[in-house]
């Protein structure tokens, strides 16, 4: 038994994954970097759409929605800028580590046989997130435990999609130094989102928020 975080990709992303696997897997004599770059950028867009953009619709207050849109916009721009800096015209042999990371460590099949984009969670993080989501019910809400779960979720996502992924890229010293700064900026934006959102939501709003996040966490049985 293992716990995963993952979202169901759009038809566009699914087709991009299939095309990249077909082209690179068959070792076609072509440049691989456009497939890797476009796939990475689309995964980043859909990750933001699933976890942040769609979250705005859960917020009932228009002013809070406007604040969240500004924060989400900043996170989107920071992510896009980082990827534009890091993803270049690499040789095929230098593309393979990052492509294999996306293929083997950033996708999985759920219990319904559907492909998801995501990753396996460490046991301690999975427990923290599970307990935090279970602490939000119609009868009672433990806001501290729930917040810890969301903070853990954010940190695991940043660690996987930024820290681990960028380790597979062939980068010079200057580009590699930009990664912690961009990660810190995105982390700050996610923290601002939680600070604006959680303290203001009543219990029924927190229940809607927990219901929004639960489908992203999947328990895979052997």
mmCIF file with all atom_site columns, C-alpha atoms in Angstrom:
data_model
loop_
_atom_site.group_PDB
_atom_site.id
_atom_site.type_symbol
_atom_site.label_atom_id
_atom_site.label_alt_id
_atom_site.label_comp_id
_atom_site.label_asym_id
_atom_site.label_entity_id
_atom_site.label_seq_id
_atom_site.pdbx_PDB_ins_code
_atom_site.Cartn_x
_atom_site.Cartn_y
_atom_site.Cartn_z
_atom_site.occupancy
_atom_site.B_iso_or_equiv
_atom_site.pdbx_formal_charge
_atom_site.auth_seq_id
_atom_site.auth_comp_id
_atom_site.auth_asym_id
_atom_site.auth_atom_id
_atom_site.pdbx_PDB_model_num
ATOM 1   C CA . UNK A 1 1   ? 0.000   0.000  0.000   1.00 0.00 ? 1   UNK A CA 1
ATOM 2   C CA . UNK A 1 2   ? 1.296   3.456  -0.958  1.00 0.00 ? 2   UNK A CA 1
ATOM 3   C CA . UNK A 1 3   ? -0.053  6.992  -0.958  1.00 0.00 ? 3   UNK A CA 1
ATOM 4   C CA . UNK A 1 4   ? 0.219   9.292  -3.938  1.00 0.00 ? 4   UNK A CA 1
ATOM 5   C CA . UNK A 1 5   ? -0.623  12.836 -4.859  1.00 0.00 ? 5   UNK A CA 1
ATOM 6   C CA . UNK A 1 6   ? -1.850  13.260 -8.412  1.00 0.00 ? 6   UNK A CA 1
ATOM 7   C CA . UNK A 1 7   ? -4.277  14.972 -10.751 1.00 0.00 ? 7   UNK A CA 1
ATOM 8   C CA . UNK A 1 8   ? -5.939  13.569 -13.865 1.00 0.00 ? 8   UNK A CA 1
ATOM 9   C CA . UNK A 1 9   ? -4.337  15.226 -16.908 1.00 0.00 ? 9   UNK A CA 1
ATOM 10  C CA . UNK A 1 10  ? -6.338  16.920 -19.617 1.00 0.00 ? 10  UNK A CA 1
ATOM 11  C CA . UNK A 1 11  ? -6.736  15.307 -23.032 1.00 0.00 ? 11  UNK A CA 1
ATOM 12  C CA . UNK A 1 12  ? -4.125  17.760 -24.306 1.00 0.00 ? 12  UNK A CA 1
ATOM 13  C CA . UNK A 1 13  ? -1.567  16.708 -21.704 1.00 0.00 ? 13  UNK A CA 1
ATOM 14  C CA . UNK A 1 14  ? -2.369  13.012 -22.166 1.00 0.00 ? 14  UNK A CA 1
ATOM 15  C CA . UNK A 1 15  ? -1.753  13.341 -25.905 1.00 0.00 ? 15  UNK A CA 1
ATOM 16  C CA . UNK A 1 16  ? 1.522   15.187 -25.272 1.00 0.00 ? 16  UNK A CA 1
ATOM 17  C CA . UNK A 1 17  ? 2.667   12.421 -22.925 1.00 0.00 ? 17  UNK A CA 1
ATOM 18  C CA . UNK A 1 18  ? 1.807   9.729  -25.480 1.00 0.00 ? 18  UNK A CA 1
ATOM 19  C CA . UNK A 1 19  ? 3.570   11.591 -28.281 1.00 0.00 ? 19  UNK A CA 1
ATOM 20  C CA . UNK A 1 20  ? 6.722   12.186 -26.220 1.00 0.00 ? 20  UNK A CA 1
ATOM 21  C CA . UNK A 1 21  ? 6.855   8.560  -25.088 1.00 0.00 ? 21  UNK A CA 1
ATOM 22  C CA . UNK A 1 22  ? 6.346   7.343  -28.652 1.00 0.00 ? 22  UNK A CA 1
ATOM 23  C CA . UNK A 1 23  ? 9.005   9.638  -30.125 1.00 0.00 ? 23  UNK A CA 1
ATOM 24  C CA . UNK A 1 24  ? 11.660  9.332  -27.448 1.00 0.00 ? 24  UNK A CA 1
ATOM 25  C CA . UNK A 1 25  ? 10.899  5.715  -26.622 1.00 0.00 ? 25  UNK A CA 1
ATOM 26  C CA . UNK A 1 26  ? 11.414  4.655  -30.225 1.00 0.00 ? 26  UNK A CA 1
ATOM 27  C CA . UNK A 1 27  ? 14.650  6.662  -30.397 1.00 0.00 ? 27  UNK A CA 1
ATOM 28  C CA . UNK A 1 28  ? 13.589  8.665  -33.424 1.00 0.00 ? 28  UNK A CA 1
ATOM 29  C CA . UNK A 1 29  ? 16.364  10.705 -34.991 1.00 0.00 ? 29  UNK A CA 1
ATOM 30  C CA . UNK A 1 30  ? 15.037  14.096 -33.957 1.00 0.00 ? 30  UNK A CA 1
ATOM 31  C CA . UNK A 1 31  ? 15.582  16.629 -31.203 1.00 0.00 ? 31  UNK A CA 1
ATOM 32  C CA . UNK A 1 32  ? 14.011  15.516 -27.934 1.00 0.00 ? 32  UNK A CA 1
ATOM 33  C CA . UNK A 1 33  ? 14.181  18.782 -26.025 1.00 0.00 ? 33  UNK A CA 1
ATOM 34  C CA . UNK A 1 34  ? 10.991  20.313 -27.537 1.00 0.00 ? 34  UNK A CA 1
ATOM 35  C CA . UNK A 1 35  ? 8.971   17.326 -26.293 1.00 0.00 ? 35  UNK A CA 1
ATOM 36  C CA . UNK A 1 36  ? 10.499  17.501 -22.811 1.00 0.00 ? 36  UNK A CA 1
ATOM 37  C CA . UNK A 1 37  ? 10.141  21.277 -22.588 1.00 0.00 ? 37  UNK A CA 1
ATOM 38  C CA . UNK A 1 38  ? 6.534   21.433 -23.767 1.00 0.00 ? 38  UNK A CA 1
ATOM 39  C CA . UNK A 1 39  ? 5.567   18.523 -21.533 1.00 0.00 ? 39  UNK A CA 1
ATOM 40  C CA . UNK A 1 40  ? 7.143   20.174 -18.490 1.00 0.00 ? 40  UNK A CA 1
ATOM 41  C CA . UNK A 1 41  ? 5.445   23.495 -19.163 1.00 0.00 ? 41  UNK A CA 1
ATOM 42  C CA . UNK A 1 42  ? 2.043   21.879 -19.654 1.00 0.00 ? 42  UNK A CA 1
ATOM 43  C CA . UNK A 1 43  ? 2.396   19.860 -16.435 1.00 0.00 ? 43  UNK A CA 1
ATOM 44  C CA . UNK A 1 44  ? 3.209   23.099 -14.589 1.00 0.00 ? 44  UNK A CA 1
ATOM 45  C CA . UNK A 1 45  ? 0.137   24.821 -16.040 1.00 0.00 ? 45  UNK A CA 1
ATOM 46  C CA . UNK A 1 46  ? -2.210  21.983 -15.148 1.00 0.00 ? 46  UNK A CA 1
ATOM 47  C CA . UNK A 1 47  ? -0.743  21.602 -11.672 1.00 0.00 ? 47  UNK A CA 1
ATOM 48  C CA . UNK A 1 48  ? -1.480  25.282 -11.031 1.00 0.00 ? 48  UNK A CA 1
ATOM 49  C CA . UNK A 1 49  ? -4.913  25.017 -12.626 1.00 0.00 ? 49  UNK A CA 1
ATOM 50  C CA . UNK A 1 50  ? -5.881  22.010 -10.519 1.00 0.00 ? 50  UNK A CA 1
ATOM 51  C CA . UNK A 1 51  ? -4.566  23.177 -7.155  1.00 0.00 ? 51  UNK A CA 1
ATOM 52  C CA . UNK A 1 52  ? -4.942  26.954 -7.326  1.00 0.00 ? 52  UNK A CA 1
ATOM 53  C CA . UNK A 1 53  ? -7.048  28.259 -10.199 1.00 0.00 ? 53  UNK A CA 1
ATOM 54  C CA . UNK A 1 54  ? -9.873  25.789 -9.564  1.00 0.00 ? 54  UNK A CA 1
ATOM 55  C CA . UNK A 1 55  ? -9.626  26.557 -5.861  1.00 0.00 ? 55  UNK A CA 1
ATOM 56  C CA . UNK A 1 56  ? -10.811 30.124 -6.516  1.00 0.00 ? 56  UNK A CA 1
ATOM 57  C CA . UNK A 1 57  ? -14.254 28.800 -7.442  1.00 0.00 ? 57  UNK A CA 1
ATOM 58  C CA . UNK A 1 58  ? -14.547 27.225 -3.981  1.00 0.00 ? 58  UNK A CA 1
ATOM 59  C CA . UNK A 1 59  ? -14.235 30.649 -2.314  1.00 0.00 ? 59  UNK A CA 1
ATOM 60  C CA . UNK A 1 60  ? -17.665 32.288 -1.890  1.00 0.00 ? 60  UNK A CA 1
ATOM 61  C CA . UNK A 1 61  ? -16.499 35.881 -1.242  1.00 0.00 ? 61  UNK A CA 1
ATOM 62  C CA . UNK A 1 62  ? -15.700 37.980 -4.381  1.00 0.00 ? 62  UNK A CA 1
ATOM 63  C CA . UNK A 1 63  ? -13.058 40.051 -2.549  1.00 0.00 ? 63  UNK A CA 1
ATOM 64  C CA . UNK A 1 64  ? -11.255 36.921 -1.392  1.00 0.00 ? 64  UNK A CA 1
ATOM 65  C CA . UNK A 1 65  ? -11.486 35.536 -4.907  1.00 0.00 ? 65  UNK A CA 1
ATOM 66  C CA . UNK A 1 66  ? -9.843  38.692 -6.267  1.00 0.00 ? 66  UNK A CA 1
ATOM 67  C CA . UNK A 1 67  ? -7.012  38.423 -3.725  1.00 0.00 ? 67  UNK A CA 1
ATOM 68  C CA . UNK A 1 68  ? -6.455  34.787 -4.602  1.00 0.00 ? 68  UNK A CA 1
ATOM 69  C CA . UNK A 1 69  ? -6.366  35.584 -8.327  1.00 0.00 ? 69  UNK A CA 1
ATOM 70  C CA . UNK A 1 70  ? -3.539  38.067 -7.745  1.00 0.00 ? 70  UNK A CA 1
ATOM 71  C CA . UNK A 1 71  ? -1.566  35.541 -5.725  1.00 0.00 ? 71  UNK A CA 1
ATOM 72  C CA . UNK A 1 72  ? -2.174  32.762 -8.263  1.00 0.00 ? 72  UNK A CA 1
ATOM 73  C CA . UNK A 1 73  ? -1.127  35.091 -11.080 1.00 0.00 ? 73  UNK A CA 1
ATOM 74  C CA . UNK A 1 74  ? 2.165   35.801 -9.314  1.00 0.00 ? 74  UNK A CA 1
ATOM 75  C CA . UNK A 1 75  ? 2.823   32.081 -8.804  1.00 0.00 ? 75  UNK A CA 1
ATOM 76  C CA . UNK A 1 76  ? 2.030   31.348 -12.459 1.00 0.00 ? 76  UNK A CA 1
ATOM 77  C CA . UNK A 1 77  ? 4.382   34.064 -13.716 1.00 0.00 ? 77  UNK A CA 1
ATOM 78  C CA . UNK A 1 78  ? 7.193   32.970 -11.391 1.00 0.00 ? 78  UNK A CA 1
ATOM 79  C CA . UNK A 1 79  ? 6.858   29.349 -12.485 1.00 0.00 ? 79  UNK A CA 1
ATOM 80  C CA . UNK A 1 80  ? 6.746   30.241 -16.173 1.00 0.00 ? 80  UNK A CA 1
ATOM 81  C CA . UNK A 1 81  ? 9.801   32.482 -15.853 1.00 0.00 ? 81  UNK A CA 1
ATOM 82  C CA . UNK A 1 82  ? 11.757  29.775 -14.034 1.00 0.00 ? 82  UNK A CA 1
ATOM 83  C CA . UNK A 1 83  ? 10.978  27.155 -16.678 1.00 0.00 ? 83  UNK A CA 1
ATOM 84  C CA . UNK A 1 84  ? 11.853  29.530 -19.515 1.00 0.00 ? 84  UNK A CA 1
ATOM 85  C CA . UNK A 1 85  ? 15.246  30.062 -17.897 1.00 0.00 ? 85  UNK A CA 1
ATOM 86  C CA . UNK A 1 86  ? 15.962  26.400 -17.146 1.00 0.00 ? 86  UNK A CA 1
ATOM 87  C CA . UNK A 1 87  ? 14.625  24.549 -20.177 1.00 0.00 ? 87  UNK A CA 1
ATOM 88  C CA . UNK A 1 88  ? 16.924  24.962 -23.158 1.00 0.00 ? 88  UNK A CA 1
ATOM 89  C CA . UNK A 1 89  ? 18.020  23.316 -26.382 1.00 0.00 ? 89  UNK A CA 1
ATOM 90  C CA . UNK A 1 90  ? 19.726  20.365 -24.756 1.00 0.00 ? 90  UNK A CA 1
ATOM 91  C CA . UNK A 1 91  ? 21.299  17.457 -26.580 1.00 0.00 ? 91  UNK A CA 1
ATOM 92  C CA . UNK A 1 92  ? 19.268  14.256 -26.576 1.00 0.00 ? 92  UNK A CA 1
ATOM 93  C CA . UNK A 1 93  ? 21.533  12.518 -24.070 1.00 0.00 ? 93  UNK A CA 1
ATOM 94  C CA . UNK A 1 94  ? 21.064  15.431 -21.666 1.00 0.00 ? 94  UNK A CA 1
ATOM 95  C CA . UNK A 1 95  ? 17.282  15.378 -22.102 1.00 0.00 ? 95  UNK A CA 1
ATOM 96  C CA . UNK A 1 96  ? 16.916  11.749 -21.059 1.00 0.00 ? 96  UNK A CA 1
ATOM 97  C CA . UNK A 1 97  ? 17.367  12.141 -17.251 1.00 0.00 ? 97  UNK A CA 1
ATOM 98  C CA . UNK A 1 98  ? 14.638  14.776 -16.994 1.00 0.00 ? 98  UNK A CA 1
ATOM 99  C CA . UNK A 1 99  ? 12.332  12.963 -19.414 1.00 0.00 ? 99  UNK A CA 1
ATOM 100 C CA . UNK A 1 100 ? 12.751  9.700  -17.496 1.00 0.00 ? 100 UNK A CA 1
ATOM 101 C CA . UNK A 1 101 ? 11.988  11.560 -14.271 1.00 0.00 ? 101 UNK A CA 1
ATOM 102 C CA . UNK A 1 102 ? 8.717   12.816 -15.759 1.00 0.00 ? 102 UNK A CA 1
ATOM 103 C CA . UNK A 1 103 ? 7.848   9.403  -17.179 1.00 0.00 ? 103 UNK A CA 1
ATOM 104 C CA . UNK A 1 104 ? 8.833   7.183  -14.253 1.00 0.00 ? 104 UNK A CA 1
ATOM 105 C CA . UNK A 1 105 ? 8.469   9.370  -11.169 1.00 0.00 ? 105 UNK A CA 1
ATOM 106 C CA . UNK A 1 106 ? 5.836   11.933 -12.131 1.00 0.00 ? 106 UNK A CA 1
ATOM 107 C CA . UNK A 1 107 ? 3.096   9.671  -13.466 1.00 0.00 ? 107 UNK A CA 1
ATOM 108 C CA . UNK A 1 108 ? 1.203   6.711  -12.075 1.00 0.00 ? 108 UNK A CA 1
ATOM 109 C CA . UNK A 1 109 ? -1.920  4.647  -12.683 1.00 0.00 ? 109 UNK A CA 1
ATOM 110 C CA . UNK A 1 110 ? -4.638  4.927  -10.034 1.00 0.00 ? 110 UNK A CA 1
ATOM 111 C CA . UNK A 1 111 ? -6.989  2.199  -8.794  1.00 0.00 ? 111 UNK A CA 1
ATOM 112 C CA . UNK A 1 112 ? -9.452  2.958  -11.601 1.00 0.00 ? 112 UNK A CA 1
ATOM 113 C CA . UNK A 1 113 ? -6.778  2.460  -14.232 1.00 0.00 ? 113 UNK A CA 1
ATOM 114 C CA . UNK A 1 114 ? -6.484  6.168  -15.001 1.00 0.00 ? 114 UNK A CA 1
ATOM 115 C CA . UNK A 1 115 ? -3.179  7.900  -15.614 1.00 0.00 ? 115 UNK A CA 1
ATOM 116 C CA . UNK A 1 116 ? -2.400  10.632 -13.117 1.00 0.00 ? 116 UNK A CA 1
ATOM 117 C CA . UNK A 1 117 ? 0.361   13.191 -13.028 1.00 0.00 ? 117 UNK A CA 1
ATOM 118 C CA . UNK A 1 118 ? 1.890   13.154 -9.557  1.00 0.00 ? 118 UNK A CA 1
ATOM 119 C CA . UNK A 1 119 ? 4.212   11.289 -7.253  1.00 0.00 ? 119 UNK A CA 1
ATOM 120 C CA . UNK A 1 120 ? 4.432   8.906  -4.311  1.00 0.00 ? 120 UNK A CA 1
ATOM 121 C CA . UNK A 1 121 ? 4.299   10.572 -0.910  1.00 0.00 ? 121 UNK A CA 1
ATOM 122 C CA . UNK A 1 122 ? 6.681   9.718  1.933   1.00 0.00 ? 122 UNK A CA 1
ATOM 123 C CA . UNK A 1 123 ? 4.883   7.814  4.671   1.00 0.00 ? 123 UNK A CA 1
ATOM 124 C CA . UNK A 1 124 ? 5.172   10.594 7.251   1.00 0.00 ? 124 UNK A CA 1
ATOM 125 C CA . UNK A 1 125 ? 3.844   13.257 4.872   1.00 0.00 ? 125 UNK A CA 1
ATOM 126 C CA . UNK A 1 126 ? 1.027   10.981 3.741   1.00 0.00 ? 126 UNK A CA 1
ATOM 127 C CA . UNK A 1 127 ? 0.001   10.463 7.362   1.00 0.00 ? 127 UNK A CA 1
ATOM 128 C CA . UNK A 1 128 ? 0.115   14.205 8.110   1.00 0.00 ? 128 UNK A CA 1
ATOM 129 C CA . UNK A 1 129 ? -2.009  15.033 5.078   1.00 0.00 ? 129 UNK A CA 1
ATOM 130 C CA . UNK A 1 130 ? -4.490  12.228 5.706   1.00 0.00 ? 130 UNK A CA 1
ATOM 131 C CA . UNK A 1 131 ? -4.945  13.183 9.365   1.00 0.00 ? 131 UNK A CA 1
ATOM 132 C CA . UNK A 1 132 ? -5.352  16.842 8.422   1.00 0.00 ? 132 UNK A CA 1
ATOM 133 C CA . UNK A 1 133 ? -8.073  16.108 5.898   1.00 0.00 ? 133 UNK A CA 1
ATOM 134 C CA . UNK A 1 134 ? -9.812  13.757 8.324   1.00 0.00 ? 134 UNK A CA 1
ATOM 135 C CA . UNK A 1 135 ? -9.750  16.531 10.949  1.00 0.00 ? 135 UNK A CA 1
ATOM 136 C CA . UNK A 1 136 ? -12.279 18.498 8.883   1.00 0.00 ? 136 UNK A CA 1
ATOM 137 C CA . UNK A 1 137 ? -15.817 17.112 9.177   1.00 0.00 ? 137 UNK A CA 1
ATOM 138 C CA . UNK A 1 138 ? -19.312 18.598 9.293   1.00 0.00 ? 138 UNK A CA 1
ATOM 139 C CA . UNK A 1 139 ? -19.284 18.045 13.072  1.00 0.00 ? 139 UNK A CA 1
ATOM 140 C CA . UNK A 1 140 ? -15.882 19.455 13.966  1.00 0.00 ? 140 UNK A CA 1
ATOM 141 C CA . UNK A 1 141 ? -12.870 21.210 12.450  1.00 0.00 ? 141 UNK A CA 1
ATOM 142 C CA . UNK A 1 142 ? -9.283  21.214 13.661  1.00 0.00 ? 142 UNK A CA 1
ATOM 143 C CA . UNK A 1 143 ? -7.973  24.208 11.722  1.00 0.00 ? 143 UNK A CA 1
ATOM 144 C CA . UNK A 1 144 ? -4.376  23.828 12.950  1.00 0.00 ? 144 UNK A CA 1
ATOM 145 C CA . UNK A 1 145 ? -4.162  20.212 11.827  1.00 0.00 ? 145 UNK A CA 1
ATOM 146 C CA . UNK A 1 146 ? -5.786  21.057 8.512   1.00 0.00 ? 146 UNK A CA 1
ATOM 147 C CA . UNK A 1 147 ? -3.367  23.906 7.890   1.00 0.00 ? 147 UNK A CA 1
ATOM 148 C CA . UNK A 1 148 ? -0.424  21.611 8.628   1.00 0.00 ? 148 UNK A CA 1
ATOM 149 C CA . UNK A 1 149 ? -1.764  19.160 6.054   1.00 0.00 ? 149 UNK A CA 1
ATOM 150 C CA . UNK A 1 150 ? -1.983  21.860 3.379   1.00 0.00 ? 150 UNK A CA 1
ATOM 151 C CA . UNK A 1 151 ? 1.479   23.183 4.194   1.00 0.00 ? 151 UNK A CA 1
ATOM 152 C CA . UNK A 1 152 ? 2.846   19.630 3.912   1.00 0.00 ? 152 UNK A CA 1
ATOM 153 C CA . UNK A 1 153 ? 1.092   19.173 0.588   1.00 0.00 ? 153 UNK A CA 1
ATOM 154 C CA . UNK A 1 154 ? 2.604   22.396 -0.763  1.00 0.00 ? 154 UNK A CA 1
ATOM 155 C CA . UNK A 1 155 ? 6.099   21.512 0.425   1.00 0.00 ? 155 UNK A CA 1
ATOM 156 C CA . UNK A 1 156 ? 5.953   18.028 -1.109  1.00 0.00 ? 156 UNK A CA 1
ATOM 157 C CA . UNK A 1 157 ? 4.769   19.479 -4.441  1.00 0.00 ? 157 UNK A CA 1
ATOM 158 C CA . UNK A 1 158 ? 7.571   22.055 -4.483  1.00 0.00 ? 158 UNK A CA 1
ATOM 159 C CA . UNK A 1 159 ? 10.157  19.464 -3.519  1.00 0.00 ? 159 UNK A CA 1
ATOM 160 C CA . UNK A 1 160 ? 9.083   17.091 -6.274  1.00 0.00 ? 160 UNK A CA 1
ATOM 161 C CA . UNK A 1 161 ? 8.309   19.432 -9.151  1.00 0.00 ? 161 UNK A CA 1
ATOM 162 C CA . UNK A 1 162 ? 11.095  21.934 -8.520  1.00 0.00 ? 162 UNK A CA 1
ATOM 163 C CA . UNK A 1 163 ? 13.900  20.474 -6.394  1.00 0.00 ? 163 UNK A CA 1
ATOM 164 C CA . UNK A 1 164 ? 13.911  16.877 -7.650  1.00 0.00 ? 164 UNK A CA 1
ATOM 165 C CA . UNK A 1 165 ? 13.067  17.712 -11.244 1.00 0.00 ? 165 UNK A CA 1
ATOM 166 C CA . UNK A 1 166 ? 15.739  20.388 -11.619 1.00 0.00 ? 166 UNK A CA 1
ATOM 167 C CA . UNK A 1 167 ? 18.368  17.985 -10.276 1.00 0.00 ? 167 UNK A CA 1
ATOM 168 C CA . UNK A 1 168 ? 17.895  16.049 -13.545 1.00 0.00 ? 168 UNK A CA 1
ATOM 169 C CA . UNK A 1 169 ? 18.686  19.081 -15.739 1.00 0.00 ? 169 UNK A CA 1
ATOM 170 C CA . UNK A 1 170 ? 22.114  19.913 -17.074 1.00 0.00 ? 170 UNK A CA 1
ATOM 171 C CA . UNK A 1 171 ? 22.565  23.460 -15.792 1.00 0.00 ? 171 UNK A CA 1
ATOM 172 C CA . UNK A 1 172 ? 25.369  25.920 -15.293 1.00 0.00 ? 172 UNK A CA 1
ATOM 173 C CA . UNK A 1 173 ? 26.071  27.498 -11.936 1.00 0.00 ? 173 UNK A CA 1
ATOM 174 C CA . UNK A 1 174 ? 24.138  30.719 -12.616 1.00 0.00 ? 174 UNK A CA 1
ATOM 175 C CA . UNK A 1 175 ? 20.966  28.949 -13.693 1.00 0.00 ? 175 UNK A CA 1
ATOM 176 C CA . UNK A 1 176 ? 21.149  26.499 -10.815 1.00 0.00 ? 176 UNK A CA 1
ATOM 177 C CA . UNK A 1 177 ? 21.469  29.376 -8.339  1.00 0.00 ? 177 UNK A CA 1
ATOM 178 C CA . UNK A 1 178 ? 18.142  30.774 -9.585  1.00 0.00 ? 178 UNK A CA 1
ATOM 179 C CA . UNK A 1 179 ? 16.218  27.675 -8.472  1.00 0.00 ? 179 UNK A CA 1
ATOM 180 C CA . UNK A 1 180 ? 16.160  28.234 -4.670  1.00 0.00 ? 180 UNK A CA 1
ATOM 181 C CA . UNK A 1 181 ? 15.121  31.871 -5.167  1.00 0.00 ? 181 UNK A CA 1
ATOM 182 C CA . UNK A 1 182 ? 12.240  30.923 -7.453  1.00 0.00 ? 182 UNK A CA 1
ATOM 183 C CA . UNK A 1 183 ? 11.182  28.119 -5.119  1.00 0.00 ? 183 UNK A CA 1
ATOM 184 C CA . UNK A 1 184 ? 11.194  30.540 -2.170  1.00 0.00 ? 184 UNK A CA 1
ATOM 185 C CA . UNK A 1 185 ? 9.058   33.017 -4.131  1.00 0.00 ? 185 UNK A CA 1
ATOM 186 C CA . UNK A 1 186 ? 6.498   30.345 -5.026  1.00 0.00 ? 186 UNK A CA 1
ATOM 187 C CA . UNK A 1 187 ? 6.525   29.054 -1.448  1.00 0.00 ? 187 UNK A CA 1
ATOM 188 C CA . UNK A 1 188 ? 5.878   32.590 -0.193  1.00 0.00 ? 188 UNK A CA 1
ATOM 189 C CA . UNK A 1 189 ? 2.932   32.929 -2.576  1.00 0.00 ? 189 UNK A CA 1
ATOM 190 C CA . UNK A 1 190 ? 1.435   29.643 -1.398  1.00 0.00 ? 190 UNK A CA 1
ATOM 191 C CA . UNK A 1 191 ? 1.862   30.766 2.214   1.00 0.00 ? 191 UNK A CA 1
ATOM 192 C CA . UNK A 1 192 ? 0.093   34.058 1.453   1.00 0.00 ? 192 UNK A CA 1
ATOM 193 C CA . UNK A 1 193 ? -2.756  32.128 -0.112  1.00 0.00 ? 193 UNK A CA 1
ATOM 194 C CA . UNK A 1 194 ? -3.186  30.036 3.038   1.00 0.00 ? 194 UNK A CA 1
ATOM 195 C CA . UNK A 1 195 ? -2.926  33.101 5.281   1.00 0.00 ? 195 UNK A CA 1
ATOM 196 C CA . UNK A 1 196 ? -5.633  34.910 3.321   1.00 0.00 ? 196 UNK A CA 1
ATOM 197 C CA . UNK A 1 197 ? -7.877  31.893 2.953   1.00 0.00 ? 197 UNK A CA 1
ATOM 198 C CA . UNK A 1 198 ? -7.912  29.739 6.075   1.00 0.00 ? 198 UNK A CA 1
ATOM 199 C CA . UNK A 1 199 ? -8.465  32.283 8.893   1.00 0.00 ? 199 UNK A CA 1
ATOM 200 C CA . UNK A 1 200 ? -11.488 33.744 7.136   1.00 0.00 ? 200 UNK A CA 1
ATOM 201 C CA . UNK A 1 201 ? -13.333 30.584 6.194   1.00 0.00 ? 201 UNK A CA 1
ATOM 202 C CA . UNK A 1 202 ? -16.140 29.306 8.426   1.00 0.00 ? 202 UNK A CA 1
ATOM 203 C CA . UNK A 1 203 ? -16.401 25.599 9.171   1.00 0.00 ? 203 UNK A CA 1
ATOM 204 C CA . UNK A 1 204 ? -18.614 24.893 6.151   1.00 0.00 ? 204 UNK A CA 1
ATOM 205 C CA . UNK A 1 205 ? -16.083 26.666 3.926   1.00 0.00 ? 205 UNK A CA 1
ATOM 206 C CA . UNK A 1 206 ? -13.255 24.594 5.383   1.00 0.00 ? 206 UNK A CA 1
ATOM 207 C CA . UNK A 1 207 ? -15.285 21.471 4.659   1.00 0.00 ? 207 UNK A CA 1
ATOM 208 C CA . UNK A 1 208 ? -15.649 22.578 1.037   1.00 0.00 ? 208 UNK A CA 1
ATOM 209 C CA . UNK A 1 209 ? -11.915 23.178 0.895   1.00 0.00 ? 209 UNK A CA 1
ATOM 210 C CA . UNK A 1 210 ? -11.118 19.743 2.328   1.00 0.00 ? 210 UNK A CA 1
ATOM 211 C CA . UNK A 1 211 ? -13.531 18.138 -0.148  1.00 0.00 ? 211 UNK A CA 1
ATOM 212 C CA . UNK A 1 212 ? -11.736 19.978 -2.945  1.00 0.00 ? 212 UNK A CA 1
ATOM 213 C CA . UNK A 1 213 ? -8.345  18.528 -1.992  1.00 0.00 ? 213 UNK A CA 1
ATOM 214 C CA . UNK A 1 214 ? -9.295  14.953 -1.073  1.00 0.00 ? 214 UNK A CA 1
ATOM 215 C CA . UNK A 1 215 ? -9.561  13.597 -4.644  1.00 0.00 ? 215 UNK A CA 1
ATOM 216 C CA . UNK A 1 216 ? -5.910  14.472 -5.282  1.00 0.00 ? 216 UNK A CA 1
ATOM 217 C CA . UNK A 1 217 ? -4.714  11.976 -2.663  1.00 0.00 ? 217 UNK A CA 1
ATOM 218 C CA . UNK A 1 218 ? -4.815  8.386  -3.767  1.00 0.00 ? 218 UNK A CA 1
ATOM 219 C CA . UNK A 1 219 ? -4.148  5.195  -1.863  1.00 0.00 ? 219 UNK A CA 1
ATOM 220 C CA . UNK A 1 220 ? -2.777  2.568  -4.239  1.00 0.00 ? 220 UNK A CA 1
ATOM 221 C CA . UNK A 1 221 ? -3.367  -0.996 -3.157  1.00 0.00 ? 221 UNK A CA 1
ATOM 222 C CA . UNK A 1 222 ? -1.099  -3.848 -4.203  1.00 0.00 ? 222 UNK A CA 1
#
